[in-house]
Coordinates of C-alpha atoms and ligand atoms in Angstrom, one line a residue:
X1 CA -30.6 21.0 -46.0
X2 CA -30.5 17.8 -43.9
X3 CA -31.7 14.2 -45.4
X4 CA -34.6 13.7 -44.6
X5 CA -37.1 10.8 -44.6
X6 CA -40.7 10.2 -45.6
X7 CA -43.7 8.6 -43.4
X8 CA -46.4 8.0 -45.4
X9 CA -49.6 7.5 -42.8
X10 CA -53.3 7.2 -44.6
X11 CA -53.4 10.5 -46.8
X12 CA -50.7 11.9 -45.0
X13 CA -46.8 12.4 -46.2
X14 CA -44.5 14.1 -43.8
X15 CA -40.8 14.7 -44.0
X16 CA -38.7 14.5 -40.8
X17 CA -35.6 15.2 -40.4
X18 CA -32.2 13.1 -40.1
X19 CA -29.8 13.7 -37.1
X20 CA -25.7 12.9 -37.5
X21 CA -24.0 11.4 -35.2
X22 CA -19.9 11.9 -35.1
X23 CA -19.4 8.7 -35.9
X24 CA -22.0 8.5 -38.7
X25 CA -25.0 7.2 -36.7
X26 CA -28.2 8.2 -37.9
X27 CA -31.5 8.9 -36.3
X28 CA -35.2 10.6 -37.0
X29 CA -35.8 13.2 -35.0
X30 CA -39.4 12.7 -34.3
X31 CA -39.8 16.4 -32.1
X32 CA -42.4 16.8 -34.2
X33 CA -44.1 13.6 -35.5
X34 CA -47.4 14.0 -33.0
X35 CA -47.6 17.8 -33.9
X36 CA -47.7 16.8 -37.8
X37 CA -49.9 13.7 -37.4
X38 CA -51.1 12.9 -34.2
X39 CA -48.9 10.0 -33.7
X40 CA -46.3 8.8 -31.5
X41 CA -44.0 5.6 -31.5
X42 CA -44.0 2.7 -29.5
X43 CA -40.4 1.1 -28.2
X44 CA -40.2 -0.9 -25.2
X45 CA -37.2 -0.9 -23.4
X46 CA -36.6 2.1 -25.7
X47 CA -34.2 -0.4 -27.6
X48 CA -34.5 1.6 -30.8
X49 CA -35.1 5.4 -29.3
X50 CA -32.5 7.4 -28.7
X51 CA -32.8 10.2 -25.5
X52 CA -30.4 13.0 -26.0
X53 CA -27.2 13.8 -27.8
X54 CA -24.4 13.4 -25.6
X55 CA -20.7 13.9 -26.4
X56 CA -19.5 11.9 -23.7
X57 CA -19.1 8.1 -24.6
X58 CA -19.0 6.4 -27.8
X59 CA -19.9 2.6 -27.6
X60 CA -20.4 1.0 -31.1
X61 CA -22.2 -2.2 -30.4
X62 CA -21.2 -4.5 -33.1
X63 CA -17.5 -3.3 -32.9
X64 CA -17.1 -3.3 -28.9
X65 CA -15.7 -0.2 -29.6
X66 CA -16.0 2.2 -26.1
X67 CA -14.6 5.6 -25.4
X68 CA -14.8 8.4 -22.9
X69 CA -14.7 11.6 -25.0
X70 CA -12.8 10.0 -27.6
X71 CA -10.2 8.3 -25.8
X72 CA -10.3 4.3 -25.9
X73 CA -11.5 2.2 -23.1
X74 CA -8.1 0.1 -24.1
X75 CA -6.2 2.6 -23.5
X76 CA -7.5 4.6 -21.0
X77 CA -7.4 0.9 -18.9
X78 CA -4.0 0.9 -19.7
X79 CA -2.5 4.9 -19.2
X80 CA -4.6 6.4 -17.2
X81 CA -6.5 6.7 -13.2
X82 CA -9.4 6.4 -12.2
X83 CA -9.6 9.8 -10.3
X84 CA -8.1 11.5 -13.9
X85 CA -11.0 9.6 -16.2
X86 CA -13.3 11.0 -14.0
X87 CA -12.1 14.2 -14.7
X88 CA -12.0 13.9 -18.4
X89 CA -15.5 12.4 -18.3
X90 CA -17.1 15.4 -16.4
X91 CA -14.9 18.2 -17.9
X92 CA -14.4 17.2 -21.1
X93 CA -10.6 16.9 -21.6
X94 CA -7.7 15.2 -19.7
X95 CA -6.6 17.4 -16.5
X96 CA -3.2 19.1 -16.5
X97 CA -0.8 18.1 -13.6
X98 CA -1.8 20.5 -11.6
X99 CA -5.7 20.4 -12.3
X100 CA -4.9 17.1 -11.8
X101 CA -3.5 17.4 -8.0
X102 CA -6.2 20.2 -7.1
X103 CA -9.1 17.3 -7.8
X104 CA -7.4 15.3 -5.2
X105 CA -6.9 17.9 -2.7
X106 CA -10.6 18.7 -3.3
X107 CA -11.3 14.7 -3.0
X108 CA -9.2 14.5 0.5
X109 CA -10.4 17.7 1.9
X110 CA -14.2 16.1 1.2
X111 CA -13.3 12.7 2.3
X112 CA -15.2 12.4 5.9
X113 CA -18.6 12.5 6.7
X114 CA -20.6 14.1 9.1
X115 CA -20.1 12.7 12.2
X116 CA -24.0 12.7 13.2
X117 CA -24.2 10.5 9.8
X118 CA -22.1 7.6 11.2
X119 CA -25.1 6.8 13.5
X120 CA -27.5 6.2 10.4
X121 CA -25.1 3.2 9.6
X122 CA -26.2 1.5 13.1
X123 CA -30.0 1.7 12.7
X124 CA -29.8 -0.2 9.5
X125 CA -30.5 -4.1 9.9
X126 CA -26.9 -5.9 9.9
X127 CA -28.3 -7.7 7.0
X128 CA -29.2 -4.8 5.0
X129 CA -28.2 -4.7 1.3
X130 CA -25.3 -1.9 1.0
X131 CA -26.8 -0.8 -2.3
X132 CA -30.2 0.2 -0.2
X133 CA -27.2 1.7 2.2
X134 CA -25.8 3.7 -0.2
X135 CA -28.8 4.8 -1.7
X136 CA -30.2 6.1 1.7
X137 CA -27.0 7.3 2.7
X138 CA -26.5 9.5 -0.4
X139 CA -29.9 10.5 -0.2
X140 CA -29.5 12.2 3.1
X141 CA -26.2 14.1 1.9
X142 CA -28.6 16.7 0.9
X143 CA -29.6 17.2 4.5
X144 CA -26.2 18.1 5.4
X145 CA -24.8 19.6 2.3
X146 CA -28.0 21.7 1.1
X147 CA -27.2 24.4 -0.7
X148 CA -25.0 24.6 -3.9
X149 CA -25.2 25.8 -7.6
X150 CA -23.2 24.5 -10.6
X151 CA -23.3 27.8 -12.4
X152 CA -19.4 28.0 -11.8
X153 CA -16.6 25.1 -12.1
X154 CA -15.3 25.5 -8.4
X155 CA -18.7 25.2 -7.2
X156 CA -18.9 22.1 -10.0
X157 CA -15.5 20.8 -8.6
X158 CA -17.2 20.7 -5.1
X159 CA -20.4 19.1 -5.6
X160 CA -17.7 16.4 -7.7
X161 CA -15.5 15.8 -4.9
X162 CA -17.5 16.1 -2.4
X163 CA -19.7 13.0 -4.1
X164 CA -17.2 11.3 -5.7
X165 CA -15.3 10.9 -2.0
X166 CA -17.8 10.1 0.5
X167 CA -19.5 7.4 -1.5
X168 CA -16.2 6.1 -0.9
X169 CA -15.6 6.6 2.4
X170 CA -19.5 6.0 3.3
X171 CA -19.3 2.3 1.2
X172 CA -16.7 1.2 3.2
X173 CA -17.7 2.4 6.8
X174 CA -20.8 0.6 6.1
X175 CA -18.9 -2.7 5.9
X176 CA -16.7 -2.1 8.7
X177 CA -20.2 -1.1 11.0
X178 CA -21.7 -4.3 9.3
X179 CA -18.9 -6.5 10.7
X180 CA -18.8 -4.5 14.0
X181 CA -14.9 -3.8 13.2
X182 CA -13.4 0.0 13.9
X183 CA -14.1 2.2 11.2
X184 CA -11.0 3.5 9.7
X185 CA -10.8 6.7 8.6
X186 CA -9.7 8.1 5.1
X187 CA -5.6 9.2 5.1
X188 CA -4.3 12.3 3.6
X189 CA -1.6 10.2 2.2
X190 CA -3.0 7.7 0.4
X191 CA -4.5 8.1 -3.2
X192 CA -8.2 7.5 -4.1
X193 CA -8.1 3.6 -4.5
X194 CA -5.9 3.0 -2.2
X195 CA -7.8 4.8 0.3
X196 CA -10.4 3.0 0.0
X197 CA -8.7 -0.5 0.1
X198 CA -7.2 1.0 3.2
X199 CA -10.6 2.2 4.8
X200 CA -11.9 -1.8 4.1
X201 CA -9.4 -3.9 5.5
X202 CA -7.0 -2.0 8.2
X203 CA -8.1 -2.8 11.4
X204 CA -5.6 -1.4 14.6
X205 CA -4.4 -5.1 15.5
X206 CA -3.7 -5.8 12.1
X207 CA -2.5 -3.1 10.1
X208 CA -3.3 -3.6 6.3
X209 CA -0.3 -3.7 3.8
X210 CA -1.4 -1.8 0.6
X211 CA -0.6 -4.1 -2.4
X212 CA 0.0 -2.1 -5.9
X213 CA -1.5 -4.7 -8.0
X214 CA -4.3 -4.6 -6.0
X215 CA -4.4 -0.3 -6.3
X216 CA -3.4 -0.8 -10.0
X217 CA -6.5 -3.6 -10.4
X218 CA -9.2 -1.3 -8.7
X219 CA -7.8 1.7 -10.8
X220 CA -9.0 -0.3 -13.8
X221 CA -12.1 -1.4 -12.8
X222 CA -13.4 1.7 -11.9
X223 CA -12.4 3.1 -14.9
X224 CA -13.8 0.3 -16.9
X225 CA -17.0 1.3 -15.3
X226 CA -17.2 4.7 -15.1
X227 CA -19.4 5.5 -17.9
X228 CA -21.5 3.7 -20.4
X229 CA -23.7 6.0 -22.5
X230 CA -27.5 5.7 -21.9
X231 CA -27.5 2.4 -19.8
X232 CA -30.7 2.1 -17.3
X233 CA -29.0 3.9 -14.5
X234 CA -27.5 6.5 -16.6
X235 CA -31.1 7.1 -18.2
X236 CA -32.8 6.9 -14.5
X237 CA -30.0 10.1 -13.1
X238 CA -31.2 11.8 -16.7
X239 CA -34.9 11.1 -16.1
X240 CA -35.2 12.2 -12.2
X241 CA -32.8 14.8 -12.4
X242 CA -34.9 16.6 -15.6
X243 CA -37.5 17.5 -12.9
X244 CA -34.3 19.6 -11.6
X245 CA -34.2 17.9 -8.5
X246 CA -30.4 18.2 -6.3
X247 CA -28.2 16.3 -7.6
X248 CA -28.0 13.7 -4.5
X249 CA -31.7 12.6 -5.2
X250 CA -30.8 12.2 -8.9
X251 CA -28.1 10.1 -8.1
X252 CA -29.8 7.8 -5.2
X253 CA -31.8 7.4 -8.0
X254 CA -29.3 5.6 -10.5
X255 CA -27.6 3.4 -7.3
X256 CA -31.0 2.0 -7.2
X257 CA -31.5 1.3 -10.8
X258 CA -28.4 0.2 -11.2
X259 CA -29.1 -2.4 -8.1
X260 CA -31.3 -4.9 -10.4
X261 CA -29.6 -8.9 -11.4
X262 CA -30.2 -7.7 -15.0
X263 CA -27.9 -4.4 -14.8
X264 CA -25.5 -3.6 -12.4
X265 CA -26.6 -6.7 -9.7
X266 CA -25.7 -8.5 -12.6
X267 CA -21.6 -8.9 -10.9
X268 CA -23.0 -10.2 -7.7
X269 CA -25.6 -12.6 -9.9
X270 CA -22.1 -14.3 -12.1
X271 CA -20.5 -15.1 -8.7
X272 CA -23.9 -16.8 -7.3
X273 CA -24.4 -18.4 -10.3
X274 CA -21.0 -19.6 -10.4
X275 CA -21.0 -20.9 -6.5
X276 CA -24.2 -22.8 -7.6
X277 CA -22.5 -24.4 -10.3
X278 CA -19.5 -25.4 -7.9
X279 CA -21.9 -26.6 -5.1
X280 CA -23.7 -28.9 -8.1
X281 CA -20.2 -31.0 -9.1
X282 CA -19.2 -27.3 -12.0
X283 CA -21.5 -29.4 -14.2
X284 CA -21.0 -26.3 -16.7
X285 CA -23.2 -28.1 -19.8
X286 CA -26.1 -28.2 -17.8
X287 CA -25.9 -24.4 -16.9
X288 CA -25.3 -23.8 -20.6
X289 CA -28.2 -26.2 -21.7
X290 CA -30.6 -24.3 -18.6
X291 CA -29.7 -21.0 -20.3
X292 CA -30.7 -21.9 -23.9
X293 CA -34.3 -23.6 -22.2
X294 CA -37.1 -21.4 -22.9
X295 CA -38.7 -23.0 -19.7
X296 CA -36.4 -22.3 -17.5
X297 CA -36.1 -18.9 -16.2
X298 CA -32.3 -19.4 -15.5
X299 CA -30.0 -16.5 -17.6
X300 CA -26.5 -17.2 -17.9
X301 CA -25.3 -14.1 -15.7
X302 CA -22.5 -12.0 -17.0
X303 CA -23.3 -12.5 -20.7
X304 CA -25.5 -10.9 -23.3
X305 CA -26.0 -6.9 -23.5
X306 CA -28.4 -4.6 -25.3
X307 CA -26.0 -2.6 -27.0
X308 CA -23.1 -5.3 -27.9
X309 CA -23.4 -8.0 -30.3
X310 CA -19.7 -8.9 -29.4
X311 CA -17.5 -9.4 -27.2
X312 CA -17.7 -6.6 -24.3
X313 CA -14.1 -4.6 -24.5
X314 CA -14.3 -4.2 -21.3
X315 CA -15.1 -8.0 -20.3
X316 CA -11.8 -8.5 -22.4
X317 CA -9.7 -6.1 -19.9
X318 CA -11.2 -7.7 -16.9
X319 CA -10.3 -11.1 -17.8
X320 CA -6.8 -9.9 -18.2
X321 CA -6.7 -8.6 -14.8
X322 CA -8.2 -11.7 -13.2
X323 CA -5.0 -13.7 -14.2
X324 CA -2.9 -10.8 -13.5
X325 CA -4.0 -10.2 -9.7
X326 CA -4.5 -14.0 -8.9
X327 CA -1.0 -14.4 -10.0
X328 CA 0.4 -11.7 -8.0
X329 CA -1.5 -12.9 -4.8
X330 CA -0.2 -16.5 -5.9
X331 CA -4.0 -17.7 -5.2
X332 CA -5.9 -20.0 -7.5
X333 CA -10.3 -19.2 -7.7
X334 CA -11.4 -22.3 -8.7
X335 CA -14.8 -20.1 -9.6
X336 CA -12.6 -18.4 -12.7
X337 CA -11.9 -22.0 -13.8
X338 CA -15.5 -22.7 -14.2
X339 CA -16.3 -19.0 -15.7
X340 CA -13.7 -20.1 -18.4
X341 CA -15.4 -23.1 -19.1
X342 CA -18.3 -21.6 -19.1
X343 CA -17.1 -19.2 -22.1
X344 CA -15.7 -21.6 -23.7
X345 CA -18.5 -23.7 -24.2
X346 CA -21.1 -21.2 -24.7
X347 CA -18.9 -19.0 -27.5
X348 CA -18.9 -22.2 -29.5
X349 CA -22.8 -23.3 -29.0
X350 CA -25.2 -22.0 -31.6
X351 CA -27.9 -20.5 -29.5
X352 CA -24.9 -18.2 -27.9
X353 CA -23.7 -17.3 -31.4
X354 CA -27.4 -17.0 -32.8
X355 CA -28.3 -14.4 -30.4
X356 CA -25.1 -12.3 -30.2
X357 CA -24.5 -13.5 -26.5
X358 CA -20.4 -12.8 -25.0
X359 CA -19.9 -12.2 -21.6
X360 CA -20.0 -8.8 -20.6
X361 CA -18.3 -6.7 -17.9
X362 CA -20.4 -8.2 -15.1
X363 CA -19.1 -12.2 -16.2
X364 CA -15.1 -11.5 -15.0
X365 CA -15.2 -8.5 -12.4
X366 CA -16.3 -10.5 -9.6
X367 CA -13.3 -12.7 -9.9
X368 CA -11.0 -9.7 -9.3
X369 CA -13.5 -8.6 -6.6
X370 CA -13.0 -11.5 -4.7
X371 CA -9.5 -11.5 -4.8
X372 CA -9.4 -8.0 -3.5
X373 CA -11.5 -9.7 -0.3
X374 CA -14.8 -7.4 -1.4
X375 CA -17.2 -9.2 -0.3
X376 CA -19.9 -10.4 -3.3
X377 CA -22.8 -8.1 -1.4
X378 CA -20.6 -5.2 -2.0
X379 CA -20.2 -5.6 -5.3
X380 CA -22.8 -3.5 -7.3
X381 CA -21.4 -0.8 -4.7
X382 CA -18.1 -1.4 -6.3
X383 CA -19.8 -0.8 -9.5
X384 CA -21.7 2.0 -8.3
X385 CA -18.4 3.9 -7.0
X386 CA -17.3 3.7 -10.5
X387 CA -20.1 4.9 -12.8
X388 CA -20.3 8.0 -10.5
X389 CA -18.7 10.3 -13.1
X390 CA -20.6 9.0 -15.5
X391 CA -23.7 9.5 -14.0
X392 CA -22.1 13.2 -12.5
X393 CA -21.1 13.9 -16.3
X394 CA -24.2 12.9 -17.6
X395 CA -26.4 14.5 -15.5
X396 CA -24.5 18.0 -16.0
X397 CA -24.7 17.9 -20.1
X398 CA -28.3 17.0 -19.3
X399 CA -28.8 20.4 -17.4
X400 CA -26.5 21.8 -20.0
X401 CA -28.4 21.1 -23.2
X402 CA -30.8 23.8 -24.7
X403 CA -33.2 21.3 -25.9
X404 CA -33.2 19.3 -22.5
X405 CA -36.6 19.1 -21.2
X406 CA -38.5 17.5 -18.3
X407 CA -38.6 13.7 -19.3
X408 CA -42.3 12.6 -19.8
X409 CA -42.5 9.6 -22.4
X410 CA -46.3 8.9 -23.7
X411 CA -48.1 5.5 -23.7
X412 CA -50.6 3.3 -25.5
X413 CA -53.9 3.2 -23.4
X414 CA -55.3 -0.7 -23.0
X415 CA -57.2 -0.8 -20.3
X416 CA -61.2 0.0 -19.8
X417 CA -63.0 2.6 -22.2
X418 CA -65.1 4.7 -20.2
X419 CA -67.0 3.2 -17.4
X420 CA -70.3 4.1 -15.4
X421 CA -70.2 4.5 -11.3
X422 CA -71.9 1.6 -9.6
X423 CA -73.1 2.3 -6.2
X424 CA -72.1 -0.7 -4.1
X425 CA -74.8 -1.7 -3.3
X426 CA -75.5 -2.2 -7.1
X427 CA -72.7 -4.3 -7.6
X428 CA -73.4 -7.9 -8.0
X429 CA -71.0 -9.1 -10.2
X430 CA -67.9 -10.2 -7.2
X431 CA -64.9 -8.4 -7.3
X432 CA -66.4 -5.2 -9.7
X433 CA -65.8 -2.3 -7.7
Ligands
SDX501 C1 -24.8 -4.1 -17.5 O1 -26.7 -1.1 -20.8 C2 -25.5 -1.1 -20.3 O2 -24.6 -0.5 -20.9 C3 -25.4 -1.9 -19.1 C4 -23.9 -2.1 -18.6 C5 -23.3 -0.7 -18.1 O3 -22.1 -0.6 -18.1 O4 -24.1 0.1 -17.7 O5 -23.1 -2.6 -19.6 C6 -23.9 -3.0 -17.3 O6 -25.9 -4.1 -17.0 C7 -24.3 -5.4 -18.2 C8 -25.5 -6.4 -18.4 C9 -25.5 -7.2 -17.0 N1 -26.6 -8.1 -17.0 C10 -26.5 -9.5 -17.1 O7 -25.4 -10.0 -17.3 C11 -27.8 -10.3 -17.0 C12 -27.8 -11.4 -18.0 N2 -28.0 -10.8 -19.3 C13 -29.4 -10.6 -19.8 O8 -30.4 -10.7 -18.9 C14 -29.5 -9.8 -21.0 O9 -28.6 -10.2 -21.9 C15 -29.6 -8.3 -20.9 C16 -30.6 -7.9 -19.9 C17 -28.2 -7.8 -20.4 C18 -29.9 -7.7 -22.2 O10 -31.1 -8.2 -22.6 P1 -31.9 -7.6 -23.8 O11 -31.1 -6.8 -24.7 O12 -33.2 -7.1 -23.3 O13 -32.2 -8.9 -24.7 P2 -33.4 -9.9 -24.4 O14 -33.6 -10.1 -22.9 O15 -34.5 -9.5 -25.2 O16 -32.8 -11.3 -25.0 C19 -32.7 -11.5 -26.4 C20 -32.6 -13.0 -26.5 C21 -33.7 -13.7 -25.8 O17 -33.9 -14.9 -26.5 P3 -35.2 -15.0 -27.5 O18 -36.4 -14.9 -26.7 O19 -35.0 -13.9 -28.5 O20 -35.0 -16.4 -28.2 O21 -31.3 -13.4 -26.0 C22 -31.6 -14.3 -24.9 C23 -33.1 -14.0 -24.5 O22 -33.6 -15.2 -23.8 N3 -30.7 -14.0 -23.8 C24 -30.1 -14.8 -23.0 C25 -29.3 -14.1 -22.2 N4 -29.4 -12.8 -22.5 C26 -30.3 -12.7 -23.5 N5 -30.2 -16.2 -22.9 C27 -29.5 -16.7 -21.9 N6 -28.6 -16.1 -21.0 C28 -28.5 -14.7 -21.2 N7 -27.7 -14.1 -20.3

């Protein structure tokens, strides 16, 4: 018999049921609280709801504990690739060599685009954002890649490869089209990252030398952001694909979630907010003082998070890899010398400490961005070509699960009680109509 626990509501008592987590996290499952009392709760933000079981990542907020199917963030930064955690994120265990080497044949076998979809990139304005790119451009995959099922794994394996490599190869023709440069086309010979560095900045008058600090750096941020549990984009691909809509809608649907300052935006935000404070003399206190001002809508970008009250393990990774790729490229960013300060100060001010606020992945991956040469516009795509997996992953268990149902949360009604027709010509009061 499960614990259980009591509500007690006028002369009602009801029982309902504890769920387990596997690392001892408890919740109520409330399937049945409006059945047994008319009620429902009330959670903005859903800070305190839970959405589903999932037995993909762990993330224990006041730890900064993360792991992908049980495997550390720390040392999957460390040991492993990007194109391999994506594996283990959507299959559920670490590939063998040579499940290993048939994803990347299946990723450079699905690495071009239709052709007629190059001219698409033309008709958008030169200034257009490439997250409202990439979220049209996936969008209209469907259009050429209609049919598919997931009922088998090399059908799976497709729709994985076939995603997980053109949003690649897509991202970065719509930065070469945006400059007007060539665009370069994927190589058979080149592995996923460094493809992709490969498709930005090779050009045919200046061929581009493939750096493997720089590979090795975009291995680990894409890994650091590959999955996060039930993070806004993440619940946006769950939410639009329970309607069972394809699975290119669904995930359209999380690139444009994930575009907001307050999510994934959030990396081009920290390097904004960091030019800003550059431009104004790097007066650092008074962007920690704006921050803690009530009146002042200013947030200090790249720090706080729902789910940790400590430092982001991931932030801790990043910042790691800042020093190690500005070293290699023997460059200096005097924007990571501010960030710095900027942490340094704010860890040791009250109102940081009060409300649980450490920089998070967003506050440090913009420095190693930049030093790549991606340009800050491109960098919630960056992010966005990362947390593919994840959302890939999570959308699968999602169709997977027994108890998954279309996603249809209630409300509290404020508005009017019921209200009588007045013909217009009836209406004197202005603006009643
Ligand atoms: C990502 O969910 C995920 O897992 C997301 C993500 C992923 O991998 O998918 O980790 C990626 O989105 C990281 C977060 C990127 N966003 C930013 O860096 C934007 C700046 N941060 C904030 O806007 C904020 O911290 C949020 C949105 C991230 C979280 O906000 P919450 O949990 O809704 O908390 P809140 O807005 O209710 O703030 C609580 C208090 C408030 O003060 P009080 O009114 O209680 O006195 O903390 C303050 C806030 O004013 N606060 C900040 C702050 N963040 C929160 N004050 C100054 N600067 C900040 N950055």
């Amino acid at each position: 018999m499960s614990e259980t626990v009591k509500l007690i509501y006028r002369d009602k008592c009801i029982e309902l049921p504890l769920i387990e987590g596997a690392e001892g996290e408890l919740a109520i499952d409330i399937g049945k609280l409006r059945q047994k009392t008319g009620l429902i709760t009330f959670d903005p933000g859903y800070a305190n709801t839970g959405s589903c079981q999932s037995a993909i990542t762990f993330m224990d907020g006041e730890r900064g504990i993360l792991r992908y199917r049980g495997y550390s963030i720390e040392e999957l930064a460390e040991k492993s690739i990007f194109t391999e955690t994506a594996y283990l994120l959507i299959h559920g265990a670490l590939p063998t060599r040579r499940e290993l080497n048939h994803f990347s044949v299946l990723l450079n076998d699905n690495s071009l685009i239709h052709e007629d979809m190059q001219a698409f990139f033309q008709n958008f304005p030169r200034a257009s954002h490439p997250m409202g790119i990439l979220a049209s451009m996936v969008t209209a995959l469907r259009s050429f890649y209609p049919a598919y099922s997931i009922t088998n794994e090399e059908e799976l394996n497709l729709i994985v490869a076939r995603l997980m490599s053109k949003i690649r190869t897509m991202a970065a023709m719509s930065y070469k089209i945006s400059k007007g440069h060539k665009v370069i086309y994927p190589r058979p010979d080149l592995t996923y990252c460094a493809n992709f560095l490969n498709m930005m900045f090779d050009n045919p008058v200046k061929p581009y030398r493939i750096d493997d600090t720089l590979v090795e750096a975009l291995n680990v941020f894409w890994v650091l952001h590959a999955d996060h549990e039930q993070n806004c984009s993440t619940s946006t691909v769950r939410m639009v694909g329970s309607g069972k809509v394809n699975i290119y809608a669904a995930i359209s649907a999380g690139i444009s979630a994930l575009w907001g300052p307050l999510h994934g935006g959030a990396n081009q935000s920290v390097i904004e907010m960091l030019m800003d404070i550059q431009k104004n003399g790097g007066d650092v206190q008074k962007a920690v003082m704006r921050a803690k001002d009530k009146n002042d809508p200013f947030r200090l970008m790249g720090f706080g998070h729902r789910v940790y009250k400590t430092y982001d393990p991931r932030a801790k990774i990043m910042k790691r890899m800042c020093d190690k790729v500005l070293r290699k490229l023997k460059i200096s960013d005097p924007l990571l010398d501010i960030a710095l300060k900027l942490e340094e100060i704010a860890l040791q001010d009250s109102y940081f400490i009060d409300h649980n606020l450490y920089p998070n992945v967003d506050f440090y991956s913009g420095i190693v961005l930049r030093a790549m040469g991606i340009p800050t516009n491109m960098f919630t795509v960056m992010f966005a070509i990362g947390r593919l997996p994840g959302w890939i992953a999570q959308w699968k268990e999602s169709l997977d699960d027994p108890k998954w149902r279309l996603s249809r949360p209630r409300q509290i009604y404020i508005g009017n009680t019921v209200q009588k027709y007045i013909p217009i010509d009836e209406r004197e009061v202005a603006g009643q109509s």
